[in-house]
Coordinates of C-alpha atoms and ligand atoms in Angstrom, one line a residue:
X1 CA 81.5 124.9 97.2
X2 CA 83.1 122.0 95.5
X3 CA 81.4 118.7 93.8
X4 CA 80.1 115.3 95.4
X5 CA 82.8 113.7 93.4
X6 CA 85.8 115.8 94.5
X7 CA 84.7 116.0 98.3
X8 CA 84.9 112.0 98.2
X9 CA 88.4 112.3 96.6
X10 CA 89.6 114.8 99.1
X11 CA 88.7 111.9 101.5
X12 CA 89.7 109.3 100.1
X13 CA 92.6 111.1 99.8
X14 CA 93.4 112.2 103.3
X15 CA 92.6 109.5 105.1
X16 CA 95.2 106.3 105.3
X17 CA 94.6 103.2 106.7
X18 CA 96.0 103.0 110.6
X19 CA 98.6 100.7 111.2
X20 CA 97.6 100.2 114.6
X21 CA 96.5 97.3 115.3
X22 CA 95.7 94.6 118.1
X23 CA 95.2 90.6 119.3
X24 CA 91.7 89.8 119.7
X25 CA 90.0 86.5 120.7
X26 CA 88.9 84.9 117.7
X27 CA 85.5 84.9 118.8
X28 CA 85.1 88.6 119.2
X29 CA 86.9 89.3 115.4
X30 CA 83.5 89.2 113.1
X31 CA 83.4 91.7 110.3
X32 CA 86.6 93.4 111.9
X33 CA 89.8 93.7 109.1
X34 CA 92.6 91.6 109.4
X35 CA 96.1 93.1 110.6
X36 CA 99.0 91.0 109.7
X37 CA 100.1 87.6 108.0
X38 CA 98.3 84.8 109.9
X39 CA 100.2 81.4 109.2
X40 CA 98.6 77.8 110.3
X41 CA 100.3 76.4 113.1
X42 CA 98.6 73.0 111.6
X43 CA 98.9 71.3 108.5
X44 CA 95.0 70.4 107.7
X45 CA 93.8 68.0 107.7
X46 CA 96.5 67.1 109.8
X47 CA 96.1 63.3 109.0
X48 CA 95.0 61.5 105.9
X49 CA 91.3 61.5 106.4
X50 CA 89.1 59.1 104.9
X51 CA 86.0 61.7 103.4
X52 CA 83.4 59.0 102.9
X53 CA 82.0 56.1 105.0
X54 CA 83.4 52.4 103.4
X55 CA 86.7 50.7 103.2
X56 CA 90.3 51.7 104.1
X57 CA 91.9 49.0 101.6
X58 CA 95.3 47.6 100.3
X59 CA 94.2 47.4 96.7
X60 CA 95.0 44.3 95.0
X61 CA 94.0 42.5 91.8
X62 CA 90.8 40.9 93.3
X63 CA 87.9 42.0 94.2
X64 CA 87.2 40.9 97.3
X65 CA 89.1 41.8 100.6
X66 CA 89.6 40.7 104.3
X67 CA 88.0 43.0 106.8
X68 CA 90.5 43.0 109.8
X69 CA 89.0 45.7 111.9
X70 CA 86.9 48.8 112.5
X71 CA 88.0 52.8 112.7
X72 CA 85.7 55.7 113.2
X73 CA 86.1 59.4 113.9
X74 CA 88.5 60.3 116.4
X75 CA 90.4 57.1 116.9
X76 CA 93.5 57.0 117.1
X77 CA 94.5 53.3 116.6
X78 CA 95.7 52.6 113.6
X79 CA 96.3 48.7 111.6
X80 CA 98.8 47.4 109.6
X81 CA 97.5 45.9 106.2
X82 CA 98.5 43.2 103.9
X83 CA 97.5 43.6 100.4
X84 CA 93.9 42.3 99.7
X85 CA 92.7 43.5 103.2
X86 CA 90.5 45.8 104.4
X87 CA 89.3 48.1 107.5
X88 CA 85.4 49.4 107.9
X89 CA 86.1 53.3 108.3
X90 CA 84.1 56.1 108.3
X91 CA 84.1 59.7 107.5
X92 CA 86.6 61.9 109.4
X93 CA 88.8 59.0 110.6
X94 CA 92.1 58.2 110.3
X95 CA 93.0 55.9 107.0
X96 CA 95.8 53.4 108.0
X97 CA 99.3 54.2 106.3
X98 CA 99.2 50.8 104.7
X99 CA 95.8 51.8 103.1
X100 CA 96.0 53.2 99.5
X101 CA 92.2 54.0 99.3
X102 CA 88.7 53.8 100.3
X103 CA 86.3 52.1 98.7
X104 CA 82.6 53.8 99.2
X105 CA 79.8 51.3 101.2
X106 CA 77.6 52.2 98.2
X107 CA 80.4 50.2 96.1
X108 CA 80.2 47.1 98.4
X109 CA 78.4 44.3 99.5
X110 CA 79.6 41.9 102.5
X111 CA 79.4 38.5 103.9
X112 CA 81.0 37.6 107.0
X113 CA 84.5 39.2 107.2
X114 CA 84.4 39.1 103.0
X115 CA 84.1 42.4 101.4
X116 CA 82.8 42.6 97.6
X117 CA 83.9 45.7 95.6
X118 CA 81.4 45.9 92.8
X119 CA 83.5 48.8 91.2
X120 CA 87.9 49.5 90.0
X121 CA 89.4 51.5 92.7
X122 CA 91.9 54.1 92.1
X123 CA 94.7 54.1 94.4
X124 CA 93.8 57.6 96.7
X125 CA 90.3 57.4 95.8
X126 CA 88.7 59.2 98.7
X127 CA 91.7 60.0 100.7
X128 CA 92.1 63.7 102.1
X129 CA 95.7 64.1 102.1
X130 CA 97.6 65.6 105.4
X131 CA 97.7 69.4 104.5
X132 CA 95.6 69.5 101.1
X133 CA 93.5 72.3 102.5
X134 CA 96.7 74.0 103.8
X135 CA 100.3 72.9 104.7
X136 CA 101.9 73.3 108.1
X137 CA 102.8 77.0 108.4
X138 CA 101.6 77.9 105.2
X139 CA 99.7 81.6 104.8
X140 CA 96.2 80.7 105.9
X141 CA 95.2 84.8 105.4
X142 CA 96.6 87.8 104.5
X143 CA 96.3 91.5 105.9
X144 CA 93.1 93.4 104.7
X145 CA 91.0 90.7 105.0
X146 CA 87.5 91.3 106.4
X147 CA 86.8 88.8 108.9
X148 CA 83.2 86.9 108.5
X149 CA 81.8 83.7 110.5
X150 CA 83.5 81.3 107.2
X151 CA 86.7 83.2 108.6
X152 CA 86.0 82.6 111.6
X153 CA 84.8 78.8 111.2
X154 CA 88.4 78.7 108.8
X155 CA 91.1 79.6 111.7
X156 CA 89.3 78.1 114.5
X157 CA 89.2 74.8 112.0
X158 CA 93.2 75.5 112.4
X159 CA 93.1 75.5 116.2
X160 CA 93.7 79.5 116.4
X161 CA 92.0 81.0 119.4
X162 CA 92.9 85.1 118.7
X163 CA 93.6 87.2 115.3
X164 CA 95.4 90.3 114.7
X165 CA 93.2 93.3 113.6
X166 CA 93.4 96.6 113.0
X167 CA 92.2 98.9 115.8
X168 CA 88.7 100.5 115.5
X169 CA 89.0 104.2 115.4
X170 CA 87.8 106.2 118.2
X171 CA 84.6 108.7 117.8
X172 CA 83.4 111.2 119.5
X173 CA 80.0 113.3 118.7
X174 CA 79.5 116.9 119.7
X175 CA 75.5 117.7 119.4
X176 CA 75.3 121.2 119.0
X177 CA 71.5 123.3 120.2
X178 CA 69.9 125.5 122.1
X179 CA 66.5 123.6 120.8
X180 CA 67.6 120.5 122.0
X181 CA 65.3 118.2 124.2
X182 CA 66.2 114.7 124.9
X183 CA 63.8 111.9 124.3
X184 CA 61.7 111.3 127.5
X185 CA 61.9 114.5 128.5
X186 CA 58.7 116.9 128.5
X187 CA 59.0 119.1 125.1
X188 CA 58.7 122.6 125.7
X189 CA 57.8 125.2 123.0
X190 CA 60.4 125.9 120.7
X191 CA 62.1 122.7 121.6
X192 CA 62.5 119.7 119.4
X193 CA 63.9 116.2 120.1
X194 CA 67.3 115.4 119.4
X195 CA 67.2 113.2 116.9
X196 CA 70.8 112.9 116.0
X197 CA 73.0 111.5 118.7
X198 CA 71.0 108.2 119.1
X199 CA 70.9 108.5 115.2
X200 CA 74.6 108.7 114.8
X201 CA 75.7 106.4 117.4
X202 CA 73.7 103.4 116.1
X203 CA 75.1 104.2 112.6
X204 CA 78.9 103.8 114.0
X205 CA 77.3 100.7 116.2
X206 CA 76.5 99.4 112.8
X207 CA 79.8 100.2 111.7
X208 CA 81.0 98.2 115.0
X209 CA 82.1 100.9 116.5
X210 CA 80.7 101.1 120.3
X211 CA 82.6 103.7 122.2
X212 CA 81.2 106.5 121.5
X213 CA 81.7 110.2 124.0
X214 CA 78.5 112.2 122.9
X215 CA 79.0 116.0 124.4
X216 CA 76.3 118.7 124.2
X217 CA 77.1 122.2 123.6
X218 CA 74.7 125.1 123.4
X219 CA 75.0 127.3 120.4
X220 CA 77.5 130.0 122.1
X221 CA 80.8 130.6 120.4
X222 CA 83.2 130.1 123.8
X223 CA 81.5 126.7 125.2
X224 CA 81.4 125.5 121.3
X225 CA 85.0 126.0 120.3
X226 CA 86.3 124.8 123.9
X227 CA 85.0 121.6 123.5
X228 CA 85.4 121.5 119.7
X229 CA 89.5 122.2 120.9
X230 CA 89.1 120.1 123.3
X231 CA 87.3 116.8 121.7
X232 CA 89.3 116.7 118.7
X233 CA 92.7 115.7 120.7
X234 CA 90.7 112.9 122.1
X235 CA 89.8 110.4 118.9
X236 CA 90.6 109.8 115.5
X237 CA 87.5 111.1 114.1
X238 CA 84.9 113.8 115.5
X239 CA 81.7 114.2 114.1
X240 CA 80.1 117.6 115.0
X241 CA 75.9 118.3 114.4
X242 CA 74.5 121.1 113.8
X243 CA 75.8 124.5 113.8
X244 CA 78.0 124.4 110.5
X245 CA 75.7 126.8 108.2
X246 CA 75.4 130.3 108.0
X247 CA 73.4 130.9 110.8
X248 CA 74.5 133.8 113.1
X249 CA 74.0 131.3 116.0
X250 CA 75.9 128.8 113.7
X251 CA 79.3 128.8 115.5
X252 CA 81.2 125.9 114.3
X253 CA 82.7 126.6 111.4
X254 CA 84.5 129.9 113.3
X255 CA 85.7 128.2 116.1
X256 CA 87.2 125.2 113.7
X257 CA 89.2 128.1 112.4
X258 CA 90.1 129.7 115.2
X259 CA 91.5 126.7 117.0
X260 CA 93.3 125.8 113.4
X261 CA 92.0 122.9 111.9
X262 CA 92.6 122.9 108.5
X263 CA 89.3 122.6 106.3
X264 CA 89.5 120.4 103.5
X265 CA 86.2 121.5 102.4
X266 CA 83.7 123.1 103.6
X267 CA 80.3 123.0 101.7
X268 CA 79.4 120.6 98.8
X269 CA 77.5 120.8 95.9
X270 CA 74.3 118.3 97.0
X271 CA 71.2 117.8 98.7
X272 CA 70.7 117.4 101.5
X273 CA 73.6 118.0 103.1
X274 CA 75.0 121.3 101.4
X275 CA 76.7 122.7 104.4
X276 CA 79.3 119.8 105.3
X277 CA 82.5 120.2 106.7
X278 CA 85.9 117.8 106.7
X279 CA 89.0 118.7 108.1
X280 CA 92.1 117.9 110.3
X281 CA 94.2 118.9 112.7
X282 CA 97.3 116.7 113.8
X283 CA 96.0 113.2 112.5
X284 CA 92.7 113.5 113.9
X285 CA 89.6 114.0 111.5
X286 CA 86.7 116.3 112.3
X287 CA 83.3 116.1 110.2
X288 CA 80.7 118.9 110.9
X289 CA 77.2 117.7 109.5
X290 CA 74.1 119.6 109.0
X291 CA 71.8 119.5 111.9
X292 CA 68.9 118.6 109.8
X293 CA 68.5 115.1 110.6
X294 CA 67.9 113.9 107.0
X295 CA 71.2 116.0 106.3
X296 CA 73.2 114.9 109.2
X297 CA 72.5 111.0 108.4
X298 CA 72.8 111.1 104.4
X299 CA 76.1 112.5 104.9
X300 CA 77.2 110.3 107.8
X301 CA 76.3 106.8 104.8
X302 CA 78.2 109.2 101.9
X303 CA 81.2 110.8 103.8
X304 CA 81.5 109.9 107.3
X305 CA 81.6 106.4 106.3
X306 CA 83.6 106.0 103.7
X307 CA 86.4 107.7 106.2
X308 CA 86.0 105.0 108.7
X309 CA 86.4 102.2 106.4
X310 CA 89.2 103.8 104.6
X311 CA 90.6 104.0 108.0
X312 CA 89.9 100.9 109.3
X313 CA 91.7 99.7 105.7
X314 CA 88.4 98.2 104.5
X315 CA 87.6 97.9 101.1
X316 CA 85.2 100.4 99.7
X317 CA 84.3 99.9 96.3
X318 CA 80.7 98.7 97.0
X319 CA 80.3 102.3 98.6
X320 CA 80.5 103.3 95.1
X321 CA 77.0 101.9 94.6
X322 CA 75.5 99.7 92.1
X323 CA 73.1 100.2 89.0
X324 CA 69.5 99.2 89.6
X325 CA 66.2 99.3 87.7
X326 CA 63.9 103.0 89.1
X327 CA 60.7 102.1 89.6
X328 CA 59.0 105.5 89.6
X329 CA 59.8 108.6 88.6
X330 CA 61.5 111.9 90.5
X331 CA 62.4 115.1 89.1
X332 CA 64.8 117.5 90.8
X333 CA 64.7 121.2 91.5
X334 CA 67.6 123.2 91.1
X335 CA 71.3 122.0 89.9
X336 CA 72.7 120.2 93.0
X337 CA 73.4 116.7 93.2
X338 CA 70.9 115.1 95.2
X339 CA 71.0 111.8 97.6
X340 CA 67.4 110.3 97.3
X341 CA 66.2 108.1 100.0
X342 CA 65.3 104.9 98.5
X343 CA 64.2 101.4 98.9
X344 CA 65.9 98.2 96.7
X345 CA 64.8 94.9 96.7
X346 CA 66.9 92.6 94.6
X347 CA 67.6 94.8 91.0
X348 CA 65.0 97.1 91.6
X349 CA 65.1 100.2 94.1
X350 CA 61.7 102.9 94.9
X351 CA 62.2 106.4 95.5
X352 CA 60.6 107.1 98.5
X353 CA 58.6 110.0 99.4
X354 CA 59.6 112.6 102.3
X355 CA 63.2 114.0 100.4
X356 CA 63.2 117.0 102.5
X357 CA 66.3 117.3 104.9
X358 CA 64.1 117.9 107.6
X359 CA 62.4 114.5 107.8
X360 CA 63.2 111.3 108.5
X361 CA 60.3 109.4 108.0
X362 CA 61.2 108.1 104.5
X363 CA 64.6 107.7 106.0
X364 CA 63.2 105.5 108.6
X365 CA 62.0 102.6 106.3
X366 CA 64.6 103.4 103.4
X367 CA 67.7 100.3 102.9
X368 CA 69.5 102.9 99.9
X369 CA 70.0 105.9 98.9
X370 CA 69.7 106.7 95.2
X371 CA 72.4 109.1 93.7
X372 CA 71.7 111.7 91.7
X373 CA 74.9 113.6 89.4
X374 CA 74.7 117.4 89.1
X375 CA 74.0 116.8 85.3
X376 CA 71.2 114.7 85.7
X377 CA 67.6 116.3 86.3
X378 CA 65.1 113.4 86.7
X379 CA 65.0 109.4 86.9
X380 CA 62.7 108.2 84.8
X381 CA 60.8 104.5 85.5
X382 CA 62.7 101.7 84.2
X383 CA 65.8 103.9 84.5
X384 CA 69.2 102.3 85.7
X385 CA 70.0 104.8 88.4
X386 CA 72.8 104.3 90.9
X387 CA 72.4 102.9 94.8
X388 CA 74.2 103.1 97.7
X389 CA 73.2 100.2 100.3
X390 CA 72.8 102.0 104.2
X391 CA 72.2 98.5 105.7
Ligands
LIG401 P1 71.4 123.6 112.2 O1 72.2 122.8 111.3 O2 72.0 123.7 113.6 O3 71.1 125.0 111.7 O4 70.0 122.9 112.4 C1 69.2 122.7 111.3 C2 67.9 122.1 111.7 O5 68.1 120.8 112.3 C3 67.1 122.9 112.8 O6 65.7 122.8 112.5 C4 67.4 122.2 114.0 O7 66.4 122.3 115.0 C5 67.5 120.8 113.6 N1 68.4 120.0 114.4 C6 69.7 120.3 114.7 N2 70.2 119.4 115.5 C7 69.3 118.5 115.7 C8 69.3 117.2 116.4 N3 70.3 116.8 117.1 N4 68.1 116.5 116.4 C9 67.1 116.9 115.7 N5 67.0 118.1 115.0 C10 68.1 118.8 115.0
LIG402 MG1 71.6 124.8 115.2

């Protein structure tokens, strides 16, 4: 059995970033990580832009100037200015090359074709230079970026249509039990509803990841390591529930080593979640998680996670949680380290009631989960206690 802290490092250890990666349309790209060197094929803005609403001008000594004509956003005819004349412009259009600034309206009064400046002008006052955001062909973002709607709203802003990202990875889920009812079916006794596959797949859909293969297996050693063999060759990461503990109807863990996957570790010092598995076999990365639902999903946020981001060459320091005030109190049995289902709301976070690995109802209304070290036995109120976000 080895420590929360050392199961994380053998992950974080073992899983590289893939360097596949692929073209997408732009609008498909949010929150997915960005692949290679993306330069601007546009210097922007690509023409000096007036940024206010006044007076393109040819600033002389006097204060008042000839209005000769009129541009707004999106023309594209241009004048030639003398000194001491003027154009009306407006925000987003063009400034004439022979104007050397804009004067604001809120500066000016006019009479006729006579414009008053009531204020000095500087000479580029309120003139966006071609390329000050970014110059033609200039790095616009680097690799590793994670791709939001200001990324988005950015590139298209620089006429790109598609983005290079790193490929998702693919997941398959094997759902191990004889117990095993699905949801609309009738429940017979004995039977219980599988929580876990609809469980697990909307926690990759979260994670953007929508192809998903879910397989069933019933818990007999032949059937389970067949499709374990089987499965693994097929994605990048496999997620097994159910089946990993001690059980003698508990047949994963055999047939992993039987069809030689090598086990990186194999139960960890927490709860829930004790019986977890990791390991690999040929570049391809196999979790087996507790079939307890509670189990099976607290492990999914700590472990399974972490791997896919890793993978997807995320950043994932804010997996590391952040410190936040306890408002009640919890005290542990026993010496394992324990993931506490938990609800935050700006710097304060609740411990919810329910812990037990069984149940998900706390689980169902929880946004965190509080972690609690080996060494520590109890949160007190007022505490600052660590949180891992789930949402
Ligand atoms: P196991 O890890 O296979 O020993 O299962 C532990 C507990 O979790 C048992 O009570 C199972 O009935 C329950 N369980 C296993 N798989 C699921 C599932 N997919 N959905 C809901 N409960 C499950
Ligand atoms: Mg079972």
């Amino acid at each position: 059995m080895i420590s929360v802290e050392l199961a994380i490092a053998s992950i974080n250890q073992e899983v590289k970033g893939t360097s596949h990666h692929e073209i997408i349309p732009l609008e498909k790209s949010l929150d997915r990580v960005i692949a290679q060197n993306i330069h601007t094929p546009i210097a922007m803005p690509p023409f000096r832009q007036s940024s206010m609403d006044g007076y393109a001008v040819y600033v002389h000594n006097l204060i008042t100037y000839e209005i000769i004509g009129e541009i707004k956003a999106g023309d594209n005819h241009t004048f030639e200015l003398k000194k001491g004349q003027a154009v009306r412009i407006f925000t987003g259009a063009p400034v004439p090359d022979t104007a050397n600034a804009i004067v604001i309206q809120e500066h000016t009064h006019k009479k006729d074709s006579t414009l008053y400046c009531e204020n000095t002008i500087a000479i580029g006052d309120y003139i966006r230079p071609i390329g000050e955001q970014i110059e033609l062909n200039n790095l616009a973002l680097s690799p590793n970026t994670t791709i939001t709607s200001s990324t988005i709203g950015f590139l298209a802003g620089l006429g790109i249509t598609t983005v290079p990202v790193y490929k998702k990875p693919s997941v398959s889920l094997i759902i191990t039990g004889n117990e095993l009812a699905q949801p609309g079916e009738k429940l017979n006794k004995g039977q219980v509803y599988d929580s876990n596959s609809i469980m697990l797949k909307s926690a990759l859909t979260q994670l953007g990841i929508d192809i998903v293969t879910i397989h069933h297996v019933p818990d007999n050693y032949e059937d389970t390591r067949h499709l374990i063999a089987s499965t693994i060759k097929q994605s990048d990461f496999t997620i097994i529930s159910g089946g990993i503990s001690v059980g003698d109807y508990d047949f994963v863990y055999t047939a992993l080593q039987e069809i030689n996957v090598k086990e990186l570790f194999y139960k960890v010092k927490q709860k829930p979640g004790k019986p977890l598995y990791f390991g690999k076999k040929e570049g391809h990365f196999i979790f087996a998680l507790p079939g307890n639902p509670a189990s099976a999903l607290s492990c999914f946020y700590i472990y399974v996670r972490n791997a896919i981001f890793l993978f997807e060459n995320r950043n994932t320091r804010h997996l590391n949680g952040t410190l936040k005030k306890a408002t009640n109190s919890f005290i542990k049995k026993g010496n394992r380290a324990q993931f506490l289902k938990a609800y935050t709301e700006g710097n304060i976070v609740e411990i919810l009631d329910s812990q037990a690995s069984s149940m998900l109802n706390s689980f169902a209304v929880a946004n965190a989960l509080v972690y609690l070290p080996e060494e520590k036995q109890q949160i007190t109120p007022e505490e600052m206690i660590t949180v891992i976000p789930i949402s």
